[in-house]
Each structure stands twice: as C-alpha cells, then as structure tokens.
Amino acid sequence: MSRLAACIFGLCGICLLVMGCQSSPRVSYGDPNTSSATFSRQDLGLRAQLLEQHNIARRSHGKSAPSLRIDAHLEAVAQRHAAWMARENTMSHTGENGSSYIERVGVRGWMGLGENVAFGQTGAEEVVATWMGSPSHRKNILEKRFKLVGFGIARNEAGTIYWCTVFGARTNP
C-alpha cells in the first residue's frame, strides 16, 4: 500500500472514529462549541493531499523537520475556524468572538502553536504553494518543533474554499 493510500485510509479512520463521515458533497460545520465536524469524501481527499504537500515541503527545503501527523484536536479547531470564515465570508486569524488561534486551541499541553489561513485556492498543492510564498506562513510549515497538524476546509455559499491549518508541538509528546 502506498504512503498516500495509507494516509487516506488513516484519515478516513480518524474521521469515522472521531468525527463521523457523510457522503454529502458539502461540509457539515457541526456544532461550533464542540469538536464535531463531518467531511465530504472530496474533503477527506483534500486533507490527505494537504498532509502530503506539507510533508513534501518540509522534506524538500533541507529542513530536518519531522513529518507532520494529524492531531484530532487541532483538526477540530482548524475545521471550526474554516467553517466560521466560510460562513462570515472573511479570511482572518482572528476568529469568532475575537478569538486567536491560541485561544481556540487552548494553551495547556502545548509548547508551540501556529496557524495558516487562506481562501480561494482550489486545491492542496495551490494553497501550500501560496503559503510557501509568504515568509510567516512558510515559517510555520517548516518549523521543526511542529510535529502535529490539523486541517480545516469549508466552502461558502458560492463554493469558495476557506482553508485553515493549525500546527502544534505538545509539551509531553
């Protein structure tokens, strides 16, 4: 089994066990006050591609950064923020009720956090290339301390994709 296929199956397992999958072509935002969110099959594929593209970027830029792994908590935080941005038709690191990504994740148990947001790109390769072209976003992708990641993908009514990636390093890995 290829690494990409294993990653896709792994993400499907996380989704089924932690968040519940639907075959709907749209993202269900879930309750913004909980970790619940459901993803379309298309978005599961995008999540696998995002993980692959981030890890390719980390390997190809001469960094000794470890491969990123999906964290269910960071995934839920990223998904809620992407859904909020899509509902509000805005791209911002400041979220609902003026929250920062640090407040959305919670500081207990983390020694480092980062967030990348974007909108309008149509695929994982395009959004990661966009982030790699920005010094602060590139720094998050290549940061050696970050070992865990969560991806949020949501569409507004017009179908524009809003992207959110939350990176983390736990205090006790």
Coordinates of N, CA and C in Angstrom, one line a residue:
M1 N 0.9 -1.2 0.0 CA 0.0 0.0 0.0 C 0.9 1.2 0.0
S2 N 0.6 2.2 -0.9 CA 1.4 3.4 -0.9 C 1.2 4.2 0.3
R3 N 2.2 5.2 0.6 CA 2.1 6.0 1.7 C 0.8 6.9 1.6
L4 N 0.5 7.4 0.4 CA -0.6 8.3 0.2 C -1.9 7.5 0.5
A5 N -2.0 6.3 0.0 CA -3.2 5.4 0.3 C -3.3 5.2 1.8
A6 N -2.2 4.9 2.4 CA -2.3 4.6 3.9 C -2.7 5.9 4.6
C7 N -2.2 7.0 4.1 CA -2.6 8.3 4.8 C -4.1 8.5 4.6
I8 N -4.6 8.3 3.4 CA -6.0 8.5 3.1 C -6.9 7.6 4.0
F9 N -6.5 6.3 4.1 CA -7.2 5.4 4.9 C -7.1 5.8 6.4
G10 N -5.9 6.2 6.8 CA -5.8 6.7 8.2 C -6.7 7.9 8.5
L11 N -6.7 8.8 7.5 CA -7.6 10.0 7.7 C -9.1 9.6 7.8
C12 N -9.5 8.6 6.9 CA -10.8 8.1 6.9 C -11.1 7.5 8.3
G13 N -10.2 6.7 8.8 CA -10.4 6.1 10.1 C -10.6 7.2 11.2
I14 N -9.7 8.2 11.2 CA -9.9 9.3 12.2 C -11.2 9.9 12.0
C15 N -11.6 10.2 10.8 CA -12.9 10.8 10.5 C -14.1 10.0 11.0
L16 N -14.0 8.7 10.7 CA -15.1 7.8 11.1 C -15.2 7.6 12.6
L17 N -14.0 7.5 13.3 CA -14.0 7.3 14.7 C -14.2 8.5 15.5
V18 N -13.6 9.6 15.1 CA -13.7 10.9 15.9 C -14.8 11.8 15.5
M19 N -15.0 11.9 14.2 CA -15.9 13.0 13.7 C -17.1 12.5 13.0
G20 N -17.1 11.3 12.4 CA -18.3 10.8 11.7 C -18.3 11.3 10.3
C21 N -18.3 10.4 9.3 CA -18.3 10.8 7.9 C -19.7 10.8 7.3
Q22 N -19.9 11.6 6.3 CA -21.1 11.7 5.5 C -20.7 11.5 4.0
S23 N -21.6 11.1 3.2 CA -21.2 11.1 1.7 C -21.7 12.3 1.0
S24 N -22.2 13.3 1.8 CA -22.6 14.6 1.2 C -21.5 15.3 0.5
P25 N -21.7 16.0 -0.6 CA -20.6 16.7 -1.2 C -20.3 18.0 -0.5
R26 N -21.0 18.4 0.6 CA -20.7 19.6 1.3 C -20.2 19.3 2.7
V27 N -19.5 20.3 3.3 CA -19.0 20.1 4.7 C -20.2 20.5 5.6
S28 N -20.4 19.7 6.6 CA -21.3 20.0 7.7 C -20.5 20.6 8.8
Y29 N -20.8 21.8 9.2 CA -20.0 22.6 10.1 C -20.0 22.0 11.5
G30 N -21.0 21.2 11.9 CA -21.0 20.7 13.2 C -21.4 21.8 14.2
D31 N -21.4 21.5 15.4 CA -21.7 22.4 16.5 C -20.4 23.2 16.8
P32 N -20.4 24.5 16.6 CA -19.1 25.2 16.8 C -18.6 25.2 18.2
N33 N -19.4 24.8 19.1 CA -18.9 24.7 20.5 C -18.4 23.3 20.9
T34 N -18.3 22.4 19.9 CA -17.8 21.0 20.2 C -16.7 20.7 19.2
S35 N -16.2 19.5 19.3 CA -15.2 19.1 18.3 C -15.8 18.4 17.1
S36 N -17.1 18.3 17.1 CA -17.7 17.5 16.0 C -17.7 18.3 14.7
A37 N -17.4 17.6 13.6 CA -17.5 18.1 12.3 C -17.5 16.9 11.4
T38 N -18.1 17.0 10.2 CA -18.1 15.9 9.3 C -17.6 16.5 8.0
F39 N -17.0 15.6 7.2 CA -16.4 16.0 6.0 C -16.9 15.1 4.8
S40 N -17.0 15.8 3.6 CA -17.3 15.0 2.4 C -16.1 14.1 2.0
R41 N -16.4 13.2 1.2 CA -15.3 12.3 0.7 C -14.2 13.2 -0.1
Q42 N -14.7 14.1 -0.8 CA -13.8 15.0 -1.5 C -12.9 15.7 -0.6
D43 N -13.4 16.2 0.5 CA -12.6 16.9 1.5 C -11.6 16.0 2.2
L44 N -12.0 14.7 2.4 CA -11.1 13.8 3.0 C -9.9 13.6 2.1
G45 N -10.1 13.6 0.8 CA -9.0 13.5 -0.2 C -8.1 14.8 -0.1
L46 N -8.8 15.9 0.0 CA -8.0 17.2 0.1 C -7.2 17.2 1.4
R47 N -7.7 16.7 2.5 CA -6.9 16.6 3.7 C -5.7 15.7 3.6
A48 N -5.8 14.6 2.9 CA -4.7 13.7 2.7 C -3.7 14.4 1.8
Q49 N -4.1 15.1 0.8 CA -3.2 15.9 -0.1 C -2.5 17.0 0.7
L50 N -3.3 17.7 1.6 CA -2.7 18.7 2.4 C -1.5 18.2 3.2
L51 N -1.8 17.1 3.9 CA -0.7 16.4 4.7 C 0.5 16.1 3.8
E52 N 0.2 15.5 2.7 CA 1.3 15.1 1.8 C 2.1 16.3 1.3
Q53 N 1.4 17.4 0.9 CA 2.1 18.6 0.4 C 2.9 19.3 1.5
H54 N 2.3 19.3 2.7 CA 3.1 19.9 3.8 C 4.4 19.1 4.1
N55 N 4.3 17.8 4.1 CA 5.5 17.0 4.3 C 6.5 17.0 3.2
I56 N 6.0 17.1 2.0 CA 6.9 17.3 0.8 C 7.7 18.6 1.0
A57 N 7.0 19.7 1.3 CA 7.6 21.0 1.5 C 8.7 20.9 2.6
R58 N 8.4 20.2 3.7 CA 9.3 20.1 4.8 C 10.5 19.3 4.4
R59 N 10.4 18.3 3.6 CA 11.5 17.4 3.2 C 12.3 18.2 2.1
S60 N 11.7 18.9 1.2 CA 12.4 19.4 0.0 C 13.1 20.8 0.3
H61 N 12.9 21.3 1.5 CA 13.6 22.5 1.8 C 14.8 22.4 2.8
G62 N 15.4 21.2 2.7 CA 16.6 20.9 3.5 C 16.4 21.0 5.0
K63 N 15.2 21.0 5.5 CA 15.0 21.0 6.9 C 15.0 19.6 7.5
S64 N 15.4 19.5 8.7 CA 15.3 18.2 9.4 C 14.1 18.1 10.2
A65 N 13.0 18.8 9.7 CA 11.7 18.7 10.4 C 11.1 17.4 10.2
P66 N 10.5 16.8 11.3 CA 9.9 15.5 11.2 C 8.6 15.7 10.3
S67 N 8.1 14.6 9.8 CA 6.9 14.6 9.1 C 5.8 14.9 10.0
L68 N 4.8 15.7 9.6 CA 3.7 16.1 10.4 C 2.7 14.9 10.5
R69 N 2.0 14.9 11.6 CA 1.0 13.9 11.8 C -0.3 14.6 12.2
I70 N -1.4 14.0 11.8 CA -2.7 14.6 12.2 C -3.0 14.5 13.6
D71 N -3.5 15.5 14.2 CA -4.0 15.5 15.6 C -5.5 15.9 15.6
A72 N -6.3 15.0 16.2 CA -7.7 15.2 16.2 C -8.2 16.5 16.8
H73 N -7.5 17.0 17.9 CA -7.9 18.2 18.5 C -7.6 19.4 17.6
L74 N -6.4 19.4 17.0 CA -6.0 20.5 16.1 C -6.9 20.5 14.8
E75 N -7.3 19.3 14.4 CA -8.2 19.1 13.2 C -9.6 19.8 13.5
A76 N -10.1 19.5 14.7 CA -11.4 20.1 15.1 C -11.3 21.6 15.2
V77 N -10.3 22.1 15.8 CA -10.1 23.6 15.9 C -10.0 24.2 14.5
A78 N -9.2 23.6 13.6 CA -9.0 24.1 12.3 C -10.3 24.1 11.5
Q79 N -11.1 23.0 11.6 CA -12.3 22.9 10.9 C -13.3 23.9 11.4
R80 N -13.4 24.1 12.7 CA -14.4 25.1 13.2 C -14.0 26.5 12.7
H81 N -12.7 26.8 12.7 CA -12.3 28.1 12.2 C -12.6 28.3 10.7
A82 N -12.3 27.3 9.9 CA -12.5 27.4 8.5 C -14.0 27.5 8.2
A83 N -14.8 26.8 9.0 CA -16.3 26.9 8.8 C -16.8 28.3 9.2
W84 N -16.2 28.9 10.2 CA -16.6 30.2 10.6 C -16.2 31.2 9.6
M85 N -15.0 31.1 9.0 CA -14.6 32.0 8.0 C -15.5 31.9 6.7
A86 N -15.8 30.7 6.4 CA -16.7 30.5 5.2 C -18.1 31.1 5.5
R87 N -18.7 30.9 6.7 CA -20.0 31.5 7.0 C -19.9 33.0 7.0
E88 N -18.8 33.6 7.4 CA -18.7 35.0 7.5 C -18.1 35.6 6.3
N89 N -17.7 34.8 5.3 CA -17.0 35.3 4.1 C -15.9 36.2 4.4
T90 N -15.0 35.8 5.3 CA -13.9 36.5 5.7 C -12.7 35.6 5.9
M91 N -11.5 36.1 5.7 CA -10.3 35.3 6.0 C -9.5 36.1 7.1
S92 N -9.3 35.4 8.2 CA -8.7 36.1 9.3 C -8.1 35.1 10.3
H93 N -7.0 35.5 11.0 CA -6.5 34.7 12.1 C -7.3 35.0 13.3
T94 N -8.0 36.1 13.4 CA -8.9 36.4 14.4 C -10.3 35.8 14.1
G95 N -10.8 35.0 15.1 CA -12.0 34.2 14.8 C -13.2 34.7 15.5
E96 N -14.2 33.8 15.6 CA -15.4 34.1 16.3 C -15.2 34.7 17.7
N97 N -15.9 35.7 18.0 CA -15.8 36.4 19.3 C -14.4 37.0 19.5
G98 N -13.7 37.3 18.5 CA -12.4 37.9 18.6 C -11.3 36.9 19.0
S99 N -11.5 35.6 18.9 CA -10.6 34.6 19.4 C -9.3 34.5 18.5
S100 N -8.2 34.2 19.2 CA -7.0 33.9 18.5 C -6.9 32.4 18.3
Y101 N -6.0 32.0 17.4 CA -5.8 30.5 17.3 C -5.3 29.9 18.6
I102 N -4.5 30.6 19.4 CA -4.0 30.1 20.6 C -5.2 29.9 21.6
E103 N -6.1 30.8 21.6 CA -7.3 30.7 22.5 C -8.2 29.5 22.0
R104 N -8.3 29.4 20.7 CA -9.1 28.3 20.1 C -8.6 26.9 20.4
V105 N -7.2 26.8 20.4 CA -6.6 25.5 20.7 C -6.6 25.3 22.2
G106 N -6.3 26.3 23.0 CA -6.0 26.2 24.4 C -4.6 26.0 24.6
V107 N -4.0 26.6 25.6 CA -2.5 26.6 25.8 C -2.0 25.4 26.6
R108 N -2.9 24.8 27.4 CA -2.4 23.7 28.2 C -2.0 22.5 27.3
G109 N -0.8 22.0 27.6 CA -0.2 20.9 26.9 C 0.5 21.2 25.6
W110 N 0.6 22.5 25.3 CA 1.3 22.8 24.0 C 2.5 23.7 24.3
M111 N 3.6 23.5 23.6 CA 4.8 24.4 23.8 C 5.0 25.2 22.5
G112 N 4.2 25.0 21.5 CA 4.3 25.8 20.3 C 3.0 25.6 19.4
L113 N 2.5 26.7 18.9 CA 1.3 26.7 18.0 C 1.5 27.6 16.9
G114 N 0.9 27.3 15.7 CA 0.9 28.2 14.6 C -0.3 28.0 13.8
E115 N -0.7 29.0 12.9 CA -1.9 28.8 12.1 C -1.6 29.5 10.7
N116 N -2.1 28.8 9.7 CA -2.1 29.4 8.3 C -3.5 29.4 7.9
V117 N -4.0 30.5 7.3 CA -5.3 30.6 6.7 C -5.2 31.1 5.3
A118 N -6.2 30.7 4.5 CA -6.2 31.2 3.1 C -7.7 31.0 2.6
F119 N -7.9 31.6 1.4 CA -9.2 31.3 0.7 C -9.0 31.5 -0.8
G120 N -9.9 30.8 -1.5 CA -9.9 30.9 -2.9 C -9.1 29.9 -3.7
Q121 N -8.1 29.3 -3.1 CA -7.3 28.3 -3.8 C -8.2 27.1 -4.0
T122 N -8.0 26.3 -5.1 CA -8.9 25.2 -5.5 C -8.3 23.9 -5.1
G123 N -7.1 23.8 -4.7 CA -6.5 22.5 -4.3 C -5.4 22.6 -3.3
A124 N -5.0 21.5 -2.8 CA -4.0 21.4 -1.7 C -2.6 21.9 -2.2
E125 N -2.2 21.5 -3.4 CA -0.9 22.0 -4.0 C -0.9 23.5 -4.1
E126 N -2.0 24.1 -4.6 CA -2.1 25.5 -4.8 C -2.0 26.3 -3.5
V127 N -2.7 25.8 -2.5 CA -2.8 26.5 -1.2 C -1.4 26.4 -0.5
V128 N -0.8 25.3 -0.5 CA 0.5 25.1 0.1 C 1.6 26.0 -0.6
A129 N 1.5 26.0 -1.9 CA 2.4 26.9 -2.7 C 2.2 28.4 -2.3
T130 N 0.9 28.8 -2.1 CA 0.6 30.1 -1.7 C 1.3 30.4 -0.4
W131 N 1.1 29.5 0.6 CA 1.7 29.7 1.9 C 3.2 29.7 1.9
M132 N 3.8 28.8 1.0 CA 5.3 28.8 0.9 C 5.8 30.1 0.3
G133 N 5.0 30.9 -0.4 CA 5.4 32.1 -0.9 C 5.3 33.3 0.1
S134 N 4.8 33.0 1.3 CA 4.7 34.0 2.3 C 5.7 33.7 3.5
P135 N 6.6 34.6 3.8 CA 7.6 34.2 4.9 C 7.0 33.7 6.2
S136 N 5.9 34.3 6.7 CA 5.4 33.9 8.0 C 4.7 32.5 7.9
H137 N 4.0 32.3 6.8 CA 3.3 31.0 6.6 C 4.3 29.9 6.3
R138 N 5.3 30.2 5.5 CA 6.4 29.3 5.2 C 7.1 28.9 6.5
K139 N 7.3 29.8 7.4 CA 8.0 29.5 8.7 C 7.2 28.5 9.4
N140 N 5.9 28.6 9.5 CA 5.0 27.6 10.2 C 5.2 26.3 9.5
I141 N 5.1 26.2 8.2 CA 5.2 24.9 7.5 C 6.6 24.2 7.8
L142 N 7.6 25.0 7.9 CA 9.0 24.4 8.0 C 9.5 24.3 9.5
E143 N 8.7 24.8 10.4 CA 9.1 24.8 11.8 C 9.3 23.4 12.3
K144 N 10.6 23.2 12.8 CA 11.0 21.8 13.2 C 10.2 21.4 14.5
R145 N 9.9 22.3 15.4 CA 9.2 21.9 16.6 C 7.8 21.4 16.3
F146 N 7.1 21.8 15.2 CA 5.8 21.4 14.9 C 5.8 19.9 14.4
K147 N 5.1 19.1 15.1 CA 5.0 17.7 14.7 C 3.6 17.2 14.4
L148 N 2.6 18.1 14.9 CA 1.2 17.7 14.8 C 0.5 18.8 14.0
V149 N -0.6 18.4 13.3 CA -1.3 19.4 12.4 C -2.7 19.0 12.4
G150 N -3.6 20.0 12.1 CA -5.0 19.8 11.8 C -5.4 20.7 10.7
F151 N -6.2 20.2 9.8 CA -6.7 20.9 8.6 C -8.1 21.2 8.7
G152 N -8.5 22.4 8.3 CA -9.9 22.8 8.2 C -10.2 23.2 6.7
I153 N -11.3 22.7 6.2 CA -11.7 23.1 4.8 C -13.2 23.3 4.8
A154 N -13.6 24.5 4.3 CA -15.0 24.8 4.3 C -15.3 25.6 3.1
R155 N -16.5 25.5 2.6 CA -16.9 26.3 1.4 C -18.0 27.3 1.8
N156 N -18.0 28.5 1.2 CA -19.1 29.4 1.4 C -20.2 29.1 0.5
E157 N -21.3 29.8 0.5 CA -22.4 29.6 -0.4 C -22.0 29.6 -1.9
A158 N -21.0 30.4 -2.2 CA -20.6 30.5 -3.6 C -19.7 29.4 -4.0
G159 N -19.3 28.5 -3.1 CA -18.3 27.4 -3.3 C -16.9 27.7 -3.1
T160 N -16.6 29.0 -2.7 CA -15.2 29.3 -2.4 C -14.7 28.5 -1.2
I161 N -13.5 28.0 -1.4 CA -12.9 27.2 -0.3 C -12.1 28.1 0.7
Y162 N -12.4 27.9 2.0 CA -11.6 28.5 3.0 C -10.8 27.5 3.7
W163 N -9.5 27.8 3.9 CA -8.5 26.8 4.4 C -8.0 27.3 5.7
C164 N -7.8 26.4 6.6 CA -7.1 26.7 7.9 C -6.3 25.5 8.3
T165 N -5.0 25.8 8.6 CA -4.1 24.7 9.1 C -3.6 25.2 10.5
V166 N -3.7 24.3 11.5 CA -3.2 24.6 12.8 C -2.1 23.6 13.1
F167 N -0.9 24.2 13.5 CA 0.3 23.4 13.8 C 0.5 23.4 15.3
G168 N 1.1 22.3 15.8 CA 1.3 22.2 17.2 C 2.5 21.4 17.6
A169 N 3.0 21.7 18.8 CA 4.0 20.8 19.4 C 3.6 20.7 20.9
R170 N 3.4 19.4 21.3 CA 3.0 19.1 22.6 C 4.1 19.2 23.6
T171 N 3.8 19.6 24.8 CA 4.8 19.7 25.9 C 5.3 18.3 26.2
N172 N 4.5 17.3 26.2 CA 4.9 15.9 26.5 C 4.5 15.0 25.4
P173 N 5.3 14.9 24.3 CA 5.0 14.2 23.1 C 4.8 12.7 23.4

